[in-house]
C-alpha cells in the first residue's frame, strides 16, 4: 500500500497481490487532531492484507527535512503504533505531486478536478516507484519506521561487496 500524506488530504493506493501495478483507492481528509485518517489507512491495510505501507517523505530539493517531512514522519509513526506488525516504510517522494498533476492532465482530467484525484495519483506514483525499486534491487525501497538503520556496505579487496 502507498500513502501520500499532505497537509489537507491523504491519498491511498494499493498494488495487485504480485506487486506489479499500483492503483488508486481513496482520498481521505487529513485529521491530524484525531488521527482518523491514520486509523482509516490501518483499516484499509487490514482489508487489503498489506505486507507493508510505503509512506511518501516530502524532502526539499536538497534532500533536507521540512515541516511537511516532520508531519509525514509523525503520521508514519502513528500508523506503526496502531499496527506494530505492519512494515511501514518512508520513501523520498520529491516531485510526485508535480508528476501526479502532469499525469492527470495528460489523461484528460480537467484542472479543476485535479484536487479530487491528485493525492491518490501521488500515492500511486510513490507505491509504483517503491515496487520497482524493490523488484530491481531485492531490498526495501526506503527506511523502515521502527526498524534498524541499513547496514553499511563494505568492499573487499577482491572487489565484492557485503554487509559490514
mmCIF file of C-alpha atoms in Angstrom:
data_model
loop_
_atom_site.group_PDB
_atom_site.id
_atom_site.type_symbol
_atom_site.label_atom_id
_atom_site.label_comp_id
_atom_site.label_asym_id
_atom_site.label_seq_id
_atom_site.Cartn_x
_atom_site.Cartn_y
_atom_site.Cartn_z
ATOM 1 C CA UNK A 1 0.000 0.000 0.000
ATOM 2 C CA UNK A 2 1.221 3.507 -0.798
ATOM 3 C CA UNK A 3 0.296 6.709 1.014
ATOM 4 C CA UNK A 4 0.756 10.374 0.128
ATOM 5 C CA UNK A 5 0.383 12.404 3.345
ATOM 6 C CA UNK A 6 -0.483 16.006 2.643
ATOM 7 C CA UNK A 7 -1.456 18.847 4.924
ATOM 8 C CA UNK A 8 -5.121 18.706 3.810
ATOM 9 C CA UNK A 9 -5.617 15.241 2.287
ATOM 10 C CA UNK A 10 -4.128 11.748 2.345
ATOM 11 C CA UNK A 11 -4.020 9.723 -0.868
ATOM 12 C CA UNK A 12 -4.033 5.932 -0.741
ATOM 13 C CA UNK A 13 -3.073 3.357 -3.381
ATOM 14 C CA UNK A 14 -2.645 -0.416 -3.375
ATOM 15 C CA UNK A 15 -0.841 -2.867 -5.585
ATOM 16 C CA UNK A 16 -2.026 -6.140 -7.007
ATOM 17 C CA UNK A 17 -1.023 -9.248 -4.988
ATOM 18 C CA UNK A 18 2.067 -9.767 -7.170
ATOM 19 C CA UNK A 19 3.326 -6.229 -6.567
ATOM 20 C CA UNK A 20 3.323 -5.329 -10.251
ATOM 21 C CA UNK A 21 0.953 -2.400 -10.589
ATOM 22 C CA UNK A 22 -0.317 0.293 -8.209
ATOM 23 C CA UNK A 23 -3.896 1.575 -8.406
ATOM 24 C CA UNK A 24 -5.654 4.432 -6.586
ATOM 25 C CA UNK A 25 -8.018 3.600 -3.715
ATOM 26 C CA UNK A 26 -9.188 6.570 -1.724
ATOM 27 C CA UNK A 27 -8.554 10.173 -0.723
ATOM 28 C CA UNK A 28 -9.053 10.959 2.952
ATOM 29 C CA UNK A 29 -9.399 14.270 4.716
ATOM 30 C CA UNK A 30 -6.336 14.856 6.886
ATOM 31 C CA UNK A 31 -7.395 14.679 10.529
ATOM 32 C CA UNK A 32 -4.189 15.453 12.424
ATOM 33 C CA UNK A 33 -6.020 16.220 15.693
ATOM 34 C CA UNK A 34 -7.927 12.916 15.821
ATOM 35 C CA UNK A 35 -5.800 10.527 13.724
ATOM 36 C CA UNK A 36 -8.979 9.309 11.946
ATOM 37 C CA UNK A 37 -7.091 9.317 8.645
ATOM 38 C CA UNK A 38 -4.342 7.114 10.073
ATOM 39 C CA UNK A 39 -6.944 4.774 11.561
ATOM 40 C CA UNK A 40 -8.684 4.520 8.177
ATOM 41 C CA UNK A 41 -5.411 3.666 6.429
ATOM 42 C CA UNK A 42 -4.767 0.996 9.076
ATOM 43 C CA UNK A 43 -8.212 -0.464 8.307
ATOM 44 C CA UNK A 44 -7.537 -0.345 4.566
ATOM 45 C CA UNK A 45 -4.204 -2.100 5.133
ATOM 46 C CA UNK A 46 -6.008 -4.800 7.118
ATOM 47 C CA UNK A 47 -8.653 -5.210 4.401
ATOM 48 C CA UNK A 48 -6.010 -5.401 1.663
ATOM 49 C CA UNK A 49 -3.816 -7.726 3.753
ATOM 50 C CA UNK A 50 -0.974 -5.338 3.022
ATOM 51 C CA UNK A 51 2.546 -6.552 3.732
ATOM 52 C CA UNK A 52 3.852 -3.022 4.026
ATOM 53 C CA UNK A 53 2.746 0.573 3.770
ATOM 54 C CA UNK A 54 5.019 2.905 1.835
ATOM 55 C CA UNK A 55 4.649 6.490 3.056
ATOM 56 C CA UNK A 56 5.975 9.340 0.943
ATOM 57 C CA UNK A 57 8.577 11.506 2.654
ATOM 58 C CA UNK A 58 8.425 15.065 1.272
ATOM 59 C CA UNK A 59 12.046 16.187 1.408
ATOM 60 C CA UNK A 60 13.016 19.519 -0.133
ATOM 61 C CA UNK A 61 15.017 19.596 -3.375
ATOM 62 C CA UNK A 62 18.280 19.459 -1.391
ATOM 63 C CA UNK A 63 17.103 16.274 0.332
ATOM 64 C CA UNK A 64 16.546 18.054 3.653
ATOM 65 C CA UNK A 65 13.667 17.832 6.113
ATOM 66 C CA UNK A 66 10.880 20.410 6.134
ATOM 67 C CA UNK A 67 7.797 20.888 8.307
ATOM 68 C CA UNK A 68 5.948 18.553 5.918
ATOM 69 C CA UNK A 69 8.688 15.953 6.339
ATOM 70 C CA UNK A 70 8.276 16.045 10.106
ATOM 71 C CA UNK A 71 4.490 15.707 9.736
ATOM 72 C CA UNK A 72 4.873 12.678 7.431
ATOM 73 C CA UNK A 73 7.282 11.023 9.874
ATOM 74 C CA UNK A 74 4.851 11.611 12.757
ATOM 75 C CA UNK A 75 1.994 10.219 10.640
ATOM 76 C CA UNK A 76 4.026 7.084 9.793
ATOM 77 C CA UNK A 77 4.971 6.618 13.467
ATOM 78 C CA UNK A 78 1.293 6.810 14.446
ATOM 79 C CA UNK A 79 0.441 4.131 11.858
ATOM 80 C CA UNK A 80 3.245 1.943 13.203
ATOM 81 C CA UNK A 81 1.896 2.342 16.750
ATOM 82 C CA UNK A 82 -1.585 1.337 15.546
ATOM 83 C CA UNK A 83 -0.266 -1.688 13.616
ATOM 84 C CA UNK A 84 3.075 -2.752 15.155
ATOM 85 C CA UNK A 85 3.323 -5.894 12.996
ATOM 86 C CA UNK A 86 2.895 -3.932 9.749
ATOM 87 C CA UNK A 87 6.042 -2.783 7.954
ATOM 88 C CA UNK A 88 5.900 0.972 7.469
ATOM 89 C CA UNK A 89 8.495 2.365 5.074
ATOM 90 C CA UNK A 90 9.368 6.020 4.397
ATOM 91 C CA UNK A 91 10.462 6.802 0.828
ATOM 92 C CA UNK A 92 11.623 10.008 -0.851
ATOM 93 C CA UNK A 93 8.693 11.468 -2.761
ATOM 94 C CA UNK A 94 10.184 14.592 -4.295
ATOM 95 C CA UNK A 95 8.162 15.878 -7.259
ATOM 96 C CA UNK A 96 5.410 13.229 -7.049
ATOM 97 C CA UNK A 97 2.686 15.870 -6.730
ATOM 98 C CA UNK A 98 4.023 17.654 -9.803
ATOM 99 C CA UNK A 99 4.157 14.343 -11.696
ATOM 100 C CA UNK A 100 0.652 13.470 -10.476
ATOM 101 C CA UNK A 101 -0.748 16.745 -11.837
ATOM 102 C CA UNK A 102 1.036 16.148 -15.168
ATOM 103 C CA UNK A 103 -0.318 12.603 -15.351
ATOM 104 C CA UNK A 104 -3.879 13.726 -14.636
ATOM 105 C CA UNK A 105 -3.608 16.492 -17.226
ATOM 106 C CA UNK A 106 -2.235 14.068 -19.817
ATOM 107 C CA UNK A 107 -5.108 11.652 -19.168
ATOM 108 C CA UNK A 108 -7.659 14.375 -19.831
ATOM 109 C CA UNK A 109 -8.798 15.148 -16.289
ATOM 110 C CA UNK A 110 -9.866 18.797 -16.127
ATOM 111 C CA UNK A 111 -7.642 21.025 -13.979
ATOM 112 C CA UNK A 112 -10.491 21.890 -11.621
ATOM 113 C CA UNK A 113 -10.955 18.169 -10.884
ATOM 114 C CA UNK A 114 -7.281 17.511 -10.113
ATOM 115 C CA UNK A 115 -7.779 18.216 -6.398
ATOM 116 C CA UNK A 116 -10.157 15.240 -6.154
ATOM 117 C CA UNK A 117 -7.603 12.843 -7.644
ATOM 118 C CA UNK A 118 -4.082 14.241 -7.240
ATOM 119 C CA UNK A 119 -3.423 12.733 -3.805
ATOM 120 C CA UNK A 120 -4.440 9.255 -4.951
ATOM 121 C CA UNK A 121 -2.315 9.654 -8.084
ATOM 122 C CA UNK A 122 0.667 10.769 -5.980
ATOM 123 C CA UNK A 123 0.161 7.679 -3.781
ATOM 124 C CA UNK A 124 0.151 5.538 -6.946
ATOM 125 C CA UNK A 125 3.448 7.107 -8.071
ATOM 126 C CA UNK A 126 5.031 6.616 -4.621
ATOM 127 C CA UNK A 127 3.960 2.978 -4.480
ATOM 128 C CA UNK A 128 4.879 2.211 -8.095
ATOM 129 C CA UNK A 129 8.388 3.629 -7.604
ATOM 130 C CA UNK A 130 8.782 1.608 -4.393
ATOM 131 C CA UNK A 131 7.609 -1.597 -6.105
ATOM 132 C CA UNK A 132 10.045 -1.077 -8.974
ATOM 133 C CA UNK A 133 12.916 -0.300 -6.609
ATOM 134 C CA UNK A 134 12.253 -3.382 -4.504
ATOM 135 C CA UNK A 135 11.839 -5.591 -7.568
ATOM 136 C CA UNK A 136 15.046 -4.237 -9.137
ATOM 137 C CA UNK A 137 17.248 -4.373 -6.059
ATOM 138 C CA UNK A 138 15.615 -7.025 -3.891
ATOM 139 C CA UNK A 139 15.763 -4.598 -0.968
ATOM 140 C CA UNK A 140 13.155 -2.424 0.724
ATOM 141 C CA UNK A 141 12.836 0.946 -1.035
ATOM 142 C CA UNK A 142 13.362 3.272 1.944
ATOM 143 C CA UNK A 143 13.756 3.455 5.694
ATOM 144 C CA UNK A 144 11.598 1.272 7.898
ATOM 145 C CA UNK A 145 9.777 3.060 10.703
ATOM 146 C CA UNK A 146 10.865 1.498 13.976
ATOM 147 C CA UNK A 147 13.389 -0.645 12.147
ATOM 148 C CA UNK A 148 17.138 -0.770 12.255
ATOM 149 C CA UNK A 149 19.228 1.517 10.110
ATOM 150 C CA UNK A 150 20.563 -0.177 6.985
ATOM 151 C CA UNK A 151 23.980 -1.670 7.478
ATOM 152 C CA UNK A 152 26.888 -0.155 5.628
ATOM 153 C CA UNK A 153 28.182 -1.990 2.581
ATOM 154 C CA UNK A 154 31.891 -2.750 2.571
ATOM 155 C CA UNK A 155 34.037 -3.592 -0.464
ATOM 156 C CA UNK A 156 36.536 -6.431 -0.069
ATOM 157 C CA UNK A 157 39.972 -6.457 -1.598
ATOM 158 C CA UNK A 158 38.562 -8.722 -4.340
ATOM 159 C CA UNK A 159 36.008 -6.029 -5.258
ATOM 160 C CA UNK A 160 32.973 -7.853 -3.848
ATOM 161 C CA UNK A 161 30.580 -6.041 -1.533
ATOM 162 C CA UNK A 162 28.902 -7.353 1.583
ATOM 163 C CA UNK A 163 27.186 -6.038 4.678
ATOM 164 C CA UNK A 164 29.587 -4.696 7.277
#
